mmCIF file of C-alpha atoms and ligand atoms in Angstrom:
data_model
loop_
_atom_site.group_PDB
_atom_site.id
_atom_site.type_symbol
_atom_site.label_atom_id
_atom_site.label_comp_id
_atom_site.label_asym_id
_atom_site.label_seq_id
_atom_site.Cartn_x
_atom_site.Cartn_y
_atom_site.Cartn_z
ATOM 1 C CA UNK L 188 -26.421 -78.399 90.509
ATOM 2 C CA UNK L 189 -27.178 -74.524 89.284
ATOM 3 C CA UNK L 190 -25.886 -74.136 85.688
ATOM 4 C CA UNK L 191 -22.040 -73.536 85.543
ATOM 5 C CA UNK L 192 -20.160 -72.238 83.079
ATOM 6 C CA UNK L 193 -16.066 -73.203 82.240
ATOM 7 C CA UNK L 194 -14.464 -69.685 81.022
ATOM 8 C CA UNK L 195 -11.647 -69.970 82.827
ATOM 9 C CA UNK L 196 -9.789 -72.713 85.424
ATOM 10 C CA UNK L 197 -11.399 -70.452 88.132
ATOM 11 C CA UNK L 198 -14.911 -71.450 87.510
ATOM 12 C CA UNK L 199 -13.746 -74.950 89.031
ATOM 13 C CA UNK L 200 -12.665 -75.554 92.599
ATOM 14 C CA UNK L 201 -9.445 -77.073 93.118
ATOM 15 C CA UNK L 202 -11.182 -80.521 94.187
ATOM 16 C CA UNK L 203 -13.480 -80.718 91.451
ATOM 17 C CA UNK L 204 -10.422 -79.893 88.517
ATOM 18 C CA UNK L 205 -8.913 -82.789 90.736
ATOM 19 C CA UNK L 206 -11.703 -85.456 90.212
ATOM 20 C CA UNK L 207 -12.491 -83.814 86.382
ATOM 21 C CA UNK L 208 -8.643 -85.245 85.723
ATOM 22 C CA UNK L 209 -9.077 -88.435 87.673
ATOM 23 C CA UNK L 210 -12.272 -88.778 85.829
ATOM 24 C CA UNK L 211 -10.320 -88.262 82.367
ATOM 25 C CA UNK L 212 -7.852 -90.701 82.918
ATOM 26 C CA UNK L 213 -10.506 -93.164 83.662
ATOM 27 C CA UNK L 214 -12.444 -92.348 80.605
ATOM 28 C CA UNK L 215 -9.192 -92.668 78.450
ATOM 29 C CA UNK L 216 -8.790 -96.272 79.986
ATOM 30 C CA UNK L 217 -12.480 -97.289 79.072
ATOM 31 C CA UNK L 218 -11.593 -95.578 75.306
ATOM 32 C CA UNK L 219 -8.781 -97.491 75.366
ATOM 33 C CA UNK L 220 -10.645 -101.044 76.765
ATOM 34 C CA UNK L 221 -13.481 -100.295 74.204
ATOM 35 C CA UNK L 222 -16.055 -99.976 76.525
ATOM 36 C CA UNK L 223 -19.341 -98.392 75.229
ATOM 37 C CA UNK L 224 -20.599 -95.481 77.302
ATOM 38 C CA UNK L 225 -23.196 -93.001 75.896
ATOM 39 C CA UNK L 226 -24.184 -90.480 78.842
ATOM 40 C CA UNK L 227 -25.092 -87.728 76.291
ATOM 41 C CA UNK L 228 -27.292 -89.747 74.221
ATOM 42 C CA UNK L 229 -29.770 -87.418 72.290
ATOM 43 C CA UNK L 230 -27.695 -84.327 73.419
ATOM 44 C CA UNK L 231 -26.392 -81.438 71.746
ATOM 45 C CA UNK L 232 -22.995 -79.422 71.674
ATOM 46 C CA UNK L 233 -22.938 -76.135 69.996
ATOM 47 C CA UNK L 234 -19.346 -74.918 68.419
ATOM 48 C CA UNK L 235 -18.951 -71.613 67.703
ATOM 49 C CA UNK L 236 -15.550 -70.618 66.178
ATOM 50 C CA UNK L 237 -14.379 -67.334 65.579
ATOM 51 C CA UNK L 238 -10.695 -68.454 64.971
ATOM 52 C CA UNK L 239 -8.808 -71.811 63.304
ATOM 53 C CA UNK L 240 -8.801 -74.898 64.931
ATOM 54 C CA UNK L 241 -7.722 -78.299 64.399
ATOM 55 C CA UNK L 242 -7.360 -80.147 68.125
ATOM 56 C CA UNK L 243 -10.238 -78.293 70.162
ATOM 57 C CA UNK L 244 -12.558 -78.887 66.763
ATOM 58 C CA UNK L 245 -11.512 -82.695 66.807
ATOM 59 C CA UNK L 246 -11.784 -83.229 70.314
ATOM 60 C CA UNK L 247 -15.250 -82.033 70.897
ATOM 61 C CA UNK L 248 -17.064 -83.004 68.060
ATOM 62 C CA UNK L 249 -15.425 -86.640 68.655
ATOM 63 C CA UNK L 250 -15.953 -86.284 72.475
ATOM 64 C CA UNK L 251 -19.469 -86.025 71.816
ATOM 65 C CA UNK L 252 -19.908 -88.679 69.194
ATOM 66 C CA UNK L 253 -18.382 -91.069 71.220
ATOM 67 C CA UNK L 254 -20.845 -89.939 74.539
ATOM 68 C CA UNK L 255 -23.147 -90.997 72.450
ATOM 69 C CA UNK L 256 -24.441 -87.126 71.350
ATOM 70 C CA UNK L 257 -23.632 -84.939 68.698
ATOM 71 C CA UNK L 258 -22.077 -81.370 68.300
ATOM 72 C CA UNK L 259 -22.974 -78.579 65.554
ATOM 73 C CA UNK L 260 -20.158 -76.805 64.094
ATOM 74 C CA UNK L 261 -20.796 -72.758 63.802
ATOM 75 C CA UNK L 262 -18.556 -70.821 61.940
ATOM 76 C CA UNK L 263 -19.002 -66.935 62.370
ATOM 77 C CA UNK L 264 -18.235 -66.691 58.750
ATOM 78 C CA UNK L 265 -21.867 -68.612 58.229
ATOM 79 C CA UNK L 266 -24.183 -67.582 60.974
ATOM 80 C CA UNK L 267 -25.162 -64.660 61.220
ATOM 81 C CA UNK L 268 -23.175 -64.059 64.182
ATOM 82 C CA UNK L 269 -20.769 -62.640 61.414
ATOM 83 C CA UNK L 270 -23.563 -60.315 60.179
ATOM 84 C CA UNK L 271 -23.693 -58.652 63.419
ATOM 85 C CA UNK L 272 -26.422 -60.219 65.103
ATOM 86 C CA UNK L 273 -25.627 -59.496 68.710
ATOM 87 C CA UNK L 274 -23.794 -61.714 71.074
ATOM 88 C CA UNK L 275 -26.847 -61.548 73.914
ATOM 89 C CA UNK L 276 -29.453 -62.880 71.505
ATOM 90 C CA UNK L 277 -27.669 -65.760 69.661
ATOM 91 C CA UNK L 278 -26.689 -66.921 73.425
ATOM 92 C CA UNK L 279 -30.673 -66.760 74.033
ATOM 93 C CA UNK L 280 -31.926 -68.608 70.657
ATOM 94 C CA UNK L 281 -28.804 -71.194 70.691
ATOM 95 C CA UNK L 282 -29.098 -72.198 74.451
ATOM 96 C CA UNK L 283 -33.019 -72.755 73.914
ATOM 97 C CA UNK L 284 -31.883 -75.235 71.054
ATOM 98 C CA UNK L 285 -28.271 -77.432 72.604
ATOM 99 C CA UNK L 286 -27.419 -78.296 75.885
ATOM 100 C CA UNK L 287 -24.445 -76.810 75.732
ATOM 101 C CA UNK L 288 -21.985 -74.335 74.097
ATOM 102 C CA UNK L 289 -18.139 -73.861 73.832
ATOM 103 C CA UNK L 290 -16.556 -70.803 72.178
ATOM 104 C CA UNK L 291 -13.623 -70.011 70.402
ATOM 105 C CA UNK L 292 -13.152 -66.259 70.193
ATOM 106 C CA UNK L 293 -10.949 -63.059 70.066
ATOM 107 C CA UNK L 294 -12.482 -60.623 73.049
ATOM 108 C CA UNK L 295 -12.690 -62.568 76.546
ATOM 109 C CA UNK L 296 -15.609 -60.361 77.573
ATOM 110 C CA UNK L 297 -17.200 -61.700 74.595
ATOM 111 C CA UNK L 298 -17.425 -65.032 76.249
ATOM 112 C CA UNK L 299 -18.690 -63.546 79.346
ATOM 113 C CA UNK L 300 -21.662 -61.285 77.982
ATOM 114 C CA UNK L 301 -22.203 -64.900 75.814
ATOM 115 C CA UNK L 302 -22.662 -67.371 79.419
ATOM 116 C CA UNK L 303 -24.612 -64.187 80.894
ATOM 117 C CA UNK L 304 -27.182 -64.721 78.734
ATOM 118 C CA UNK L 305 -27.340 -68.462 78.043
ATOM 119 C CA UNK L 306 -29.234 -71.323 79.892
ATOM 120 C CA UNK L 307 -27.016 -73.226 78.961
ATOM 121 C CA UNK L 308 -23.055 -74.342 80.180
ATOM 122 C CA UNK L 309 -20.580 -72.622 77.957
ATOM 123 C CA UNK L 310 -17.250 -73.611 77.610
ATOM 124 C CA UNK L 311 -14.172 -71.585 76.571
ATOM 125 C CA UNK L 312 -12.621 -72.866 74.231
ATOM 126 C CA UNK L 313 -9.806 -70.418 73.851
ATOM 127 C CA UNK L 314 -10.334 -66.679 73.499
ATOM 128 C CA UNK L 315 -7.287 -63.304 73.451
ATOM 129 C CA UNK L 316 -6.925 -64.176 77.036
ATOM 130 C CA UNK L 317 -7.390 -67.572 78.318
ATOM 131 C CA UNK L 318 -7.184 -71.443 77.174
ATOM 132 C CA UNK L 319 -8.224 -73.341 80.437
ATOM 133 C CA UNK L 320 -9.474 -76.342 78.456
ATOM 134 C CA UNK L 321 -5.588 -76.918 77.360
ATOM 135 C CA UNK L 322 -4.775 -76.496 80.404
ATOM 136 C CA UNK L 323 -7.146 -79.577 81.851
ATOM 137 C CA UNK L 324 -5.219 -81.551 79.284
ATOM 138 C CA UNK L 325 -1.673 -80.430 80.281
ATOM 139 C CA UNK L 326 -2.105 -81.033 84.083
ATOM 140 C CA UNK L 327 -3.527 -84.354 83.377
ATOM 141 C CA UNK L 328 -0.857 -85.527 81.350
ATOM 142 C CA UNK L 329 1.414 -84.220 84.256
ATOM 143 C CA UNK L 330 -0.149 -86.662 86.757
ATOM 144 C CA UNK L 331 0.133 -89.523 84.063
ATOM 145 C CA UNK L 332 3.653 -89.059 83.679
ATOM 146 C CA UNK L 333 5.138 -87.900 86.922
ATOM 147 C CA UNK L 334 1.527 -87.621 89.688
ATOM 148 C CA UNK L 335 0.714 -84.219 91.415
ATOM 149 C CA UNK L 336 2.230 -81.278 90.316
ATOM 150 C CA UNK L 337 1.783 -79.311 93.773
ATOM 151 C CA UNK L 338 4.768 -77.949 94.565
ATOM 152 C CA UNK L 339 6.638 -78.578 91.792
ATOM 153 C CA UNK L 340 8.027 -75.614 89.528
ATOM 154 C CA UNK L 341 7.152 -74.826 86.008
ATOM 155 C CA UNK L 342 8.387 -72.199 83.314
ATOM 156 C CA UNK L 343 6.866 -71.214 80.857
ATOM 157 C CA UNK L 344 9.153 -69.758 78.352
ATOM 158 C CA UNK L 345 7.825 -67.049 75.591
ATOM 159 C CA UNK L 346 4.900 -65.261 74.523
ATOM 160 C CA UNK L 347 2.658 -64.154 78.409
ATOM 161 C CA UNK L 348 -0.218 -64.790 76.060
ATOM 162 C CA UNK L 349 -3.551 -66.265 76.602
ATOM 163 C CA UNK L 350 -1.951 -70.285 77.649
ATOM 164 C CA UNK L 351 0.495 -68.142 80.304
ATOM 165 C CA UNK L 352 -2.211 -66.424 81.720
ATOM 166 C CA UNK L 353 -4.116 -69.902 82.258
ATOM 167 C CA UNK L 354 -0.639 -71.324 83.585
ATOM 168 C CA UNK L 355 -0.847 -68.729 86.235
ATOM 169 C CA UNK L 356 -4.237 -69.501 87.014
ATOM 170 C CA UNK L 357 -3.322 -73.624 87.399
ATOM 171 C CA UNK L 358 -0.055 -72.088 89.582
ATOM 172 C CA UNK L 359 -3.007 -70.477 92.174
ATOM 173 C CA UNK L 360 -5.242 -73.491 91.756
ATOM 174 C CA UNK L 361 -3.177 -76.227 91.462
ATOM 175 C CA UNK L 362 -0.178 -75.181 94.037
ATOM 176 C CA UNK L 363 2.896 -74.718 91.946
ATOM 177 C CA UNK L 364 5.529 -72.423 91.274
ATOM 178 C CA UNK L 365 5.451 -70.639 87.773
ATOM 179 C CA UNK L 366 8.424 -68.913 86.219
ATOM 180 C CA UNK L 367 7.849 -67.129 83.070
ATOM 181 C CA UNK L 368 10.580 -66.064 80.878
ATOM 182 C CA UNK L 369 9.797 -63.387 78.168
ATOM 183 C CA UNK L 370 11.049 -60.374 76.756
ATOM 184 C CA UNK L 371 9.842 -56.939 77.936
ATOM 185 C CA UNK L 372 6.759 -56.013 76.481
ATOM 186 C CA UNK L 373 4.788 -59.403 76.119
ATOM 187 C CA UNK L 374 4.331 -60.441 79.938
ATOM 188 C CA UNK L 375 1.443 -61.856 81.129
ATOM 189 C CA UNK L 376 -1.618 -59.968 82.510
ATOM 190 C CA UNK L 377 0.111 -57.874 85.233
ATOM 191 C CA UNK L 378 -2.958 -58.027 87.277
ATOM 192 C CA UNK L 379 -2.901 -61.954 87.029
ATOM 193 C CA UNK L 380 0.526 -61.706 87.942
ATOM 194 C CA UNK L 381 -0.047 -58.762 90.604
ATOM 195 C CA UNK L 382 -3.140 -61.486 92.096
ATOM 196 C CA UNK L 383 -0.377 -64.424 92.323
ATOM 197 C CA UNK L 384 2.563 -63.140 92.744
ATOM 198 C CA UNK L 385 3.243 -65.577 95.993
ATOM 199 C CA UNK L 386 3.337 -68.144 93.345
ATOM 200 C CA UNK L 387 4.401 -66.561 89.570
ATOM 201 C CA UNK L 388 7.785 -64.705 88.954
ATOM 202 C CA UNK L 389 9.231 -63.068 86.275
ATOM 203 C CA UNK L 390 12.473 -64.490 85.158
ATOM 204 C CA UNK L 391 14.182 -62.441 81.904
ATOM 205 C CA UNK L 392 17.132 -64.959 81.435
ATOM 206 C CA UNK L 393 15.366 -68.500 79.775
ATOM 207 C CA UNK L 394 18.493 -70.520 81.458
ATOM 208 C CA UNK L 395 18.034 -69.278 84.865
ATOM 209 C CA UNK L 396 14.188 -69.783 84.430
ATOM 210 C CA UNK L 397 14.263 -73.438 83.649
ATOM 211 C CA UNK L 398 17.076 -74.263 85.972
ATOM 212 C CA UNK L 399 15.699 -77.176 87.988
ATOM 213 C CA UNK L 400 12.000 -76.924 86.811
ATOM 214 C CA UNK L 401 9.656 -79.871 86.649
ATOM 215 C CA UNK L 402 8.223 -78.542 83.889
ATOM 216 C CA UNK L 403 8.693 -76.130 80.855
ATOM 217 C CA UNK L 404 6.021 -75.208 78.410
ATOM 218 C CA UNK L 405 5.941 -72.896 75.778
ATOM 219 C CA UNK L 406 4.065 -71.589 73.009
ATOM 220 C CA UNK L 407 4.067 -70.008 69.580
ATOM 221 C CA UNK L 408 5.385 -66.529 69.450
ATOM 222 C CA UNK L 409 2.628 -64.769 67.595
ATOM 223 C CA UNK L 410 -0.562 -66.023 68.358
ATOM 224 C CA UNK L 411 -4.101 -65.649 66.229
ATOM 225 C CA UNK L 412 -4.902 -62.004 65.596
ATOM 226 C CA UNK L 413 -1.503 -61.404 65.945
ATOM 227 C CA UNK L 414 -0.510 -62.440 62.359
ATOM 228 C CA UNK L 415 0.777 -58.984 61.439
ATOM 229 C CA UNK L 416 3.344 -58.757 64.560
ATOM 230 C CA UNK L 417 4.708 -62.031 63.062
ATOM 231 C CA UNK L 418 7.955 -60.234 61.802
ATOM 232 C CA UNK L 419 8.760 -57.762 65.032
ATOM 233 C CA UNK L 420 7.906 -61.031 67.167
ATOM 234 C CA UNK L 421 10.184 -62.827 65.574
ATOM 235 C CA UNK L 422 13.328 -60.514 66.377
ATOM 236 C CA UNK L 423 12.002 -59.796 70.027
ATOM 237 C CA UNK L 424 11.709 -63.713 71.087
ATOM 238 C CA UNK L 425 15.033 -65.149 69.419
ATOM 239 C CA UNK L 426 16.349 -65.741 72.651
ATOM 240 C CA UNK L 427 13.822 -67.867 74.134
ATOM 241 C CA UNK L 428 13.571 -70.503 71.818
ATOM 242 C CA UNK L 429 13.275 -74.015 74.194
ATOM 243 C CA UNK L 430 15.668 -76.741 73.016
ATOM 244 C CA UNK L 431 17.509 -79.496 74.334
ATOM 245 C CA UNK L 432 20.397 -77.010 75.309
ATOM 246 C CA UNK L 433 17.286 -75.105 77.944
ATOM 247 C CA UNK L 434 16.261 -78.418 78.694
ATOM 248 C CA UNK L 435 19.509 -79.302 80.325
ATOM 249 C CA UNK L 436 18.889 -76.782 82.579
ATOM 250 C CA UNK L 437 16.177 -78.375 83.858
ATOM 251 C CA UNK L 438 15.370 -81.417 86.692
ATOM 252 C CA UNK L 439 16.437 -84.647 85.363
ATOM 253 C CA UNK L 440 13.203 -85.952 85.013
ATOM 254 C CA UNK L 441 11.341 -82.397 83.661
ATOM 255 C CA UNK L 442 8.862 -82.607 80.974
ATOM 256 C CA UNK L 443 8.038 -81.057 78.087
ATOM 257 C CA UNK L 444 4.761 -79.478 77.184
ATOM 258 C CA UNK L 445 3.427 -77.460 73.787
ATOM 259 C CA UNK L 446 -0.268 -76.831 73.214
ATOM 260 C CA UNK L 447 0.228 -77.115 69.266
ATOM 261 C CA UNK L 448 0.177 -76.019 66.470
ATOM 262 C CA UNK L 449 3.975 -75.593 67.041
ATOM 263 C CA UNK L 450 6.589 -73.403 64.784
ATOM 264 C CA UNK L 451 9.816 -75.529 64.530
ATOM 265 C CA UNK L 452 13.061 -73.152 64.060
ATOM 266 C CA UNK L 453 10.495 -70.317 66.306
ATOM 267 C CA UNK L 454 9.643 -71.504 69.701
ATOM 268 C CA UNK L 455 11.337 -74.931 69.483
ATOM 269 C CA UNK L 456 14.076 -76.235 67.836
ATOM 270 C CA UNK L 457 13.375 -78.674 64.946
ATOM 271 C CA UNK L 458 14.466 -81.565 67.464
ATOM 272 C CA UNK L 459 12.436 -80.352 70.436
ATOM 273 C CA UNK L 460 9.060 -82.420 69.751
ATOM 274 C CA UNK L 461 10.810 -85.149 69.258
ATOM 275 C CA UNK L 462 13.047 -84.704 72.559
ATOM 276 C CA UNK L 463 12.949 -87.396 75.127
ATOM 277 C CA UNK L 464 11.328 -84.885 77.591
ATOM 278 C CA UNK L 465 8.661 -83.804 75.080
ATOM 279 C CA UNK L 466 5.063 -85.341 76.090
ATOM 280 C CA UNK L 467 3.002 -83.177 73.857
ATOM 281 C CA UNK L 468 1.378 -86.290 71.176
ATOM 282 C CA UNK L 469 -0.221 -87.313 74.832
ATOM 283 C CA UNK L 470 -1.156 -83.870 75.793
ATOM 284 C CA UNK L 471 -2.975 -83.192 72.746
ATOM 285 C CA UNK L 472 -5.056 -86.501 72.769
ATOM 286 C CA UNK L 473 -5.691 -85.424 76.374
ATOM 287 C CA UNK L 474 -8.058 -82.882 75.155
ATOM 288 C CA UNK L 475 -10.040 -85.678 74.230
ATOM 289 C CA UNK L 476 -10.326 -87.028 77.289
ATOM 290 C CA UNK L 477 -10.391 -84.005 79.848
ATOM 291 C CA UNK L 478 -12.882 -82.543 77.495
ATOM 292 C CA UNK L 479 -14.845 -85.550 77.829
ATOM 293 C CA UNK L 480 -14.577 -85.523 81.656
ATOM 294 C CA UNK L 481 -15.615 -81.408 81.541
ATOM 295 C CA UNK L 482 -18.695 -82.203 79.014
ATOM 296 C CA UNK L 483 -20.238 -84.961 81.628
ATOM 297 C CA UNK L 484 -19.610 -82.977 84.692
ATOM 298 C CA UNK L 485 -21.112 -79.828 82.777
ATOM 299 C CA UNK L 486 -24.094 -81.387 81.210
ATOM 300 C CA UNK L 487 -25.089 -84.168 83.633
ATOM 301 C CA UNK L 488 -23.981 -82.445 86.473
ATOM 302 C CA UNK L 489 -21.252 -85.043 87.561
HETATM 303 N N1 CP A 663 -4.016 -76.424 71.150
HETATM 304 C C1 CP A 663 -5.130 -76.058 70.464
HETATM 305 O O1 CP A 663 -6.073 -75.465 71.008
HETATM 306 O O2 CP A 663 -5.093 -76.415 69.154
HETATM 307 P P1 CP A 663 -6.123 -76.000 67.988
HETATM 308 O O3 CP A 663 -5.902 -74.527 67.725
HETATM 309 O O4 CP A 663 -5.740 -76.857 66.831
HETATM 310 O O5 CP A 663 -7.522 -76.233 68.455
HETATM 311 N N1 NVA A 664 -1.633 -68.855 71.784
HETATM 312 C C1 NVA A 664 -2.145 -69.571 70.655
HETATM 313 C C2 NVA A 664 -2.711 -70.887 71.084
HETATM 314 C C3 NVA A 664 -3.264 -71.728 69.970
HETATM 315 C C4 NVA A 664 -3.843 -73.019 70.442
HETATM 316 C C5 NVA A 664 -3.183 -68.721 69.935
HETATM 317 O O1 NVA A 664 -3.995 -68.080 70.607
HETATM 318 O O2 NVA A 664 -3.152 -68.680 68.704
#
């Protein structure tokens, strides 16, 4: 197989995202069973991270262990990557030295000019505008709980930030329909949405937006970066807070999904994680195991 990259959900075809989450939910059963299995023995994941993280950190530096490899964290603030060394030639000198990389940045384009110039797979690990490994996680812990989402209808309610804009991508690839409920100003890419709009719609009202959805997923209001808007955020997204009251709006058997780190008394209500609907302990252990899945089909090419 020629090297591939993971930037965004595109990079995948629809039948190999399919057998990457059949593949995860296999590997979570052997986890769970005990079973011993080491297929990147002796190999090496950079981590370069530009921003905070506690569940994309976790997940791939225990991901690897447990393959049987290792994984180097790389903080910008202690390469020189944070001196200014440029992007091209610390994707040339790291590829020569792991097998692969995954990067947490601001800039998408960073990513990009970073997998142009490595010979190695590099994985995004969340930049400004997309989060696609969350999203492997979310839609597997869709077909544990209720099987295939295609054709089914999800809203996403808040912030069209970098997780929306890799929900729309899923809605193309993964045949659903995506409602997205936000206040004027913070929509999703309008390209992404221009690109898919036979599957994505804009819905203002929250209520109307989760009436009979499958699903409804949302995420904080001010993301990383975005530390400084925290205050204006707050006042523009006080309507679309998801709580039980949304949730009623929803199918009777809708889930609920949050990528974490959540803001209780912001985006949910204090009850909300702990709401009969809410699936999102599972969906963050499912990074483990989707990244797991993504890290073998990358790096052995299966
Ligand atoms: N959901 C997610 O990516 O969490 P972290 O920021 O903790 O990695
Ligand atoms: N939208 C959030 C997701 C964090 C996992 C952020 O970018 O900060």
């Amino acid at each position: 197989m020629a090297l591939r990259h993971f930037l965004t959900l595109n990079d995948l075809s629809i039948s190999e995202l399919n057998k990457l989450i059949d593949r995860a939910i296999e590997l979570k059963a052997m986890q769970r069973q005990g079973v011993i299995y080491e297929p990147l023995k002796n190999r090496v994941l950079g981590m370069i991270f530009e921003k905070s993280s506690t569940r994309t950190r976790v997940s791939f530096e225990s991901g690897m262990a447990q393959f049987g490899g290792s994984a180097i964290f790389l903080s910008s603030r202690d390469t020189q990557l944070g001196r200014g060394e440029p992007i091209e030639d610390s994707a040339r000198v790291l590829s020569r030295m792991v097998d692969a990389v995954m990067i947490r940045t601001f800039e998408h384009e960073k990513i990009e000019r970073f997998a142009r110039y490595s010979q190695v797979p590099v994985i995004n690990a969340l930049t400004d505008d997309y989060h696609p490994c969350q999203l492997l996680a979310d839609m597997q812990t869709f077909v544990e709980h209720r099987g295939s989402i295609q054709g089914k209808t999800v809203t996403w309610i808040g912030d069209g930030n970098n997780m929306c804009n890799s929900y729309i991508n899923a809605a193309e690839i993964f045949d659903f329909e995506l409602r997205v409920s936000c206040p004027e100003g913070y929509e999703p890419d309008d390209r992404l949405v221009a690109e898919c709009a036979d599957r994505v719609q804009i819905i203002r009202d929250p209520k109307e937006a989760a009436r009979g959805a499958h699903l409804i997923a949302t995420d904080v209001w001010a993301s990383m970066g975005q530390e400084e808007e925290q205050k204006l955020r707050l006042q523009s997204f006080k309507q679309y807070q998801v709580n039980p009251e949304i949730m009623s709006y929803a199918a009777s058997d809708a889930l609920f999904m949050h990528c974490l780190p959540a803001h209780r008394g912001e985006e949910v209500s204090e009850d909300m994680l702990d709401h009969p609907t809410a699936v999102v302990w599972d969906e963050a252990e499912n990074r483990l195991h989707a990244q797991k899945a993504l890290l073998e089909f990358l790096i052995c090419n299966r």
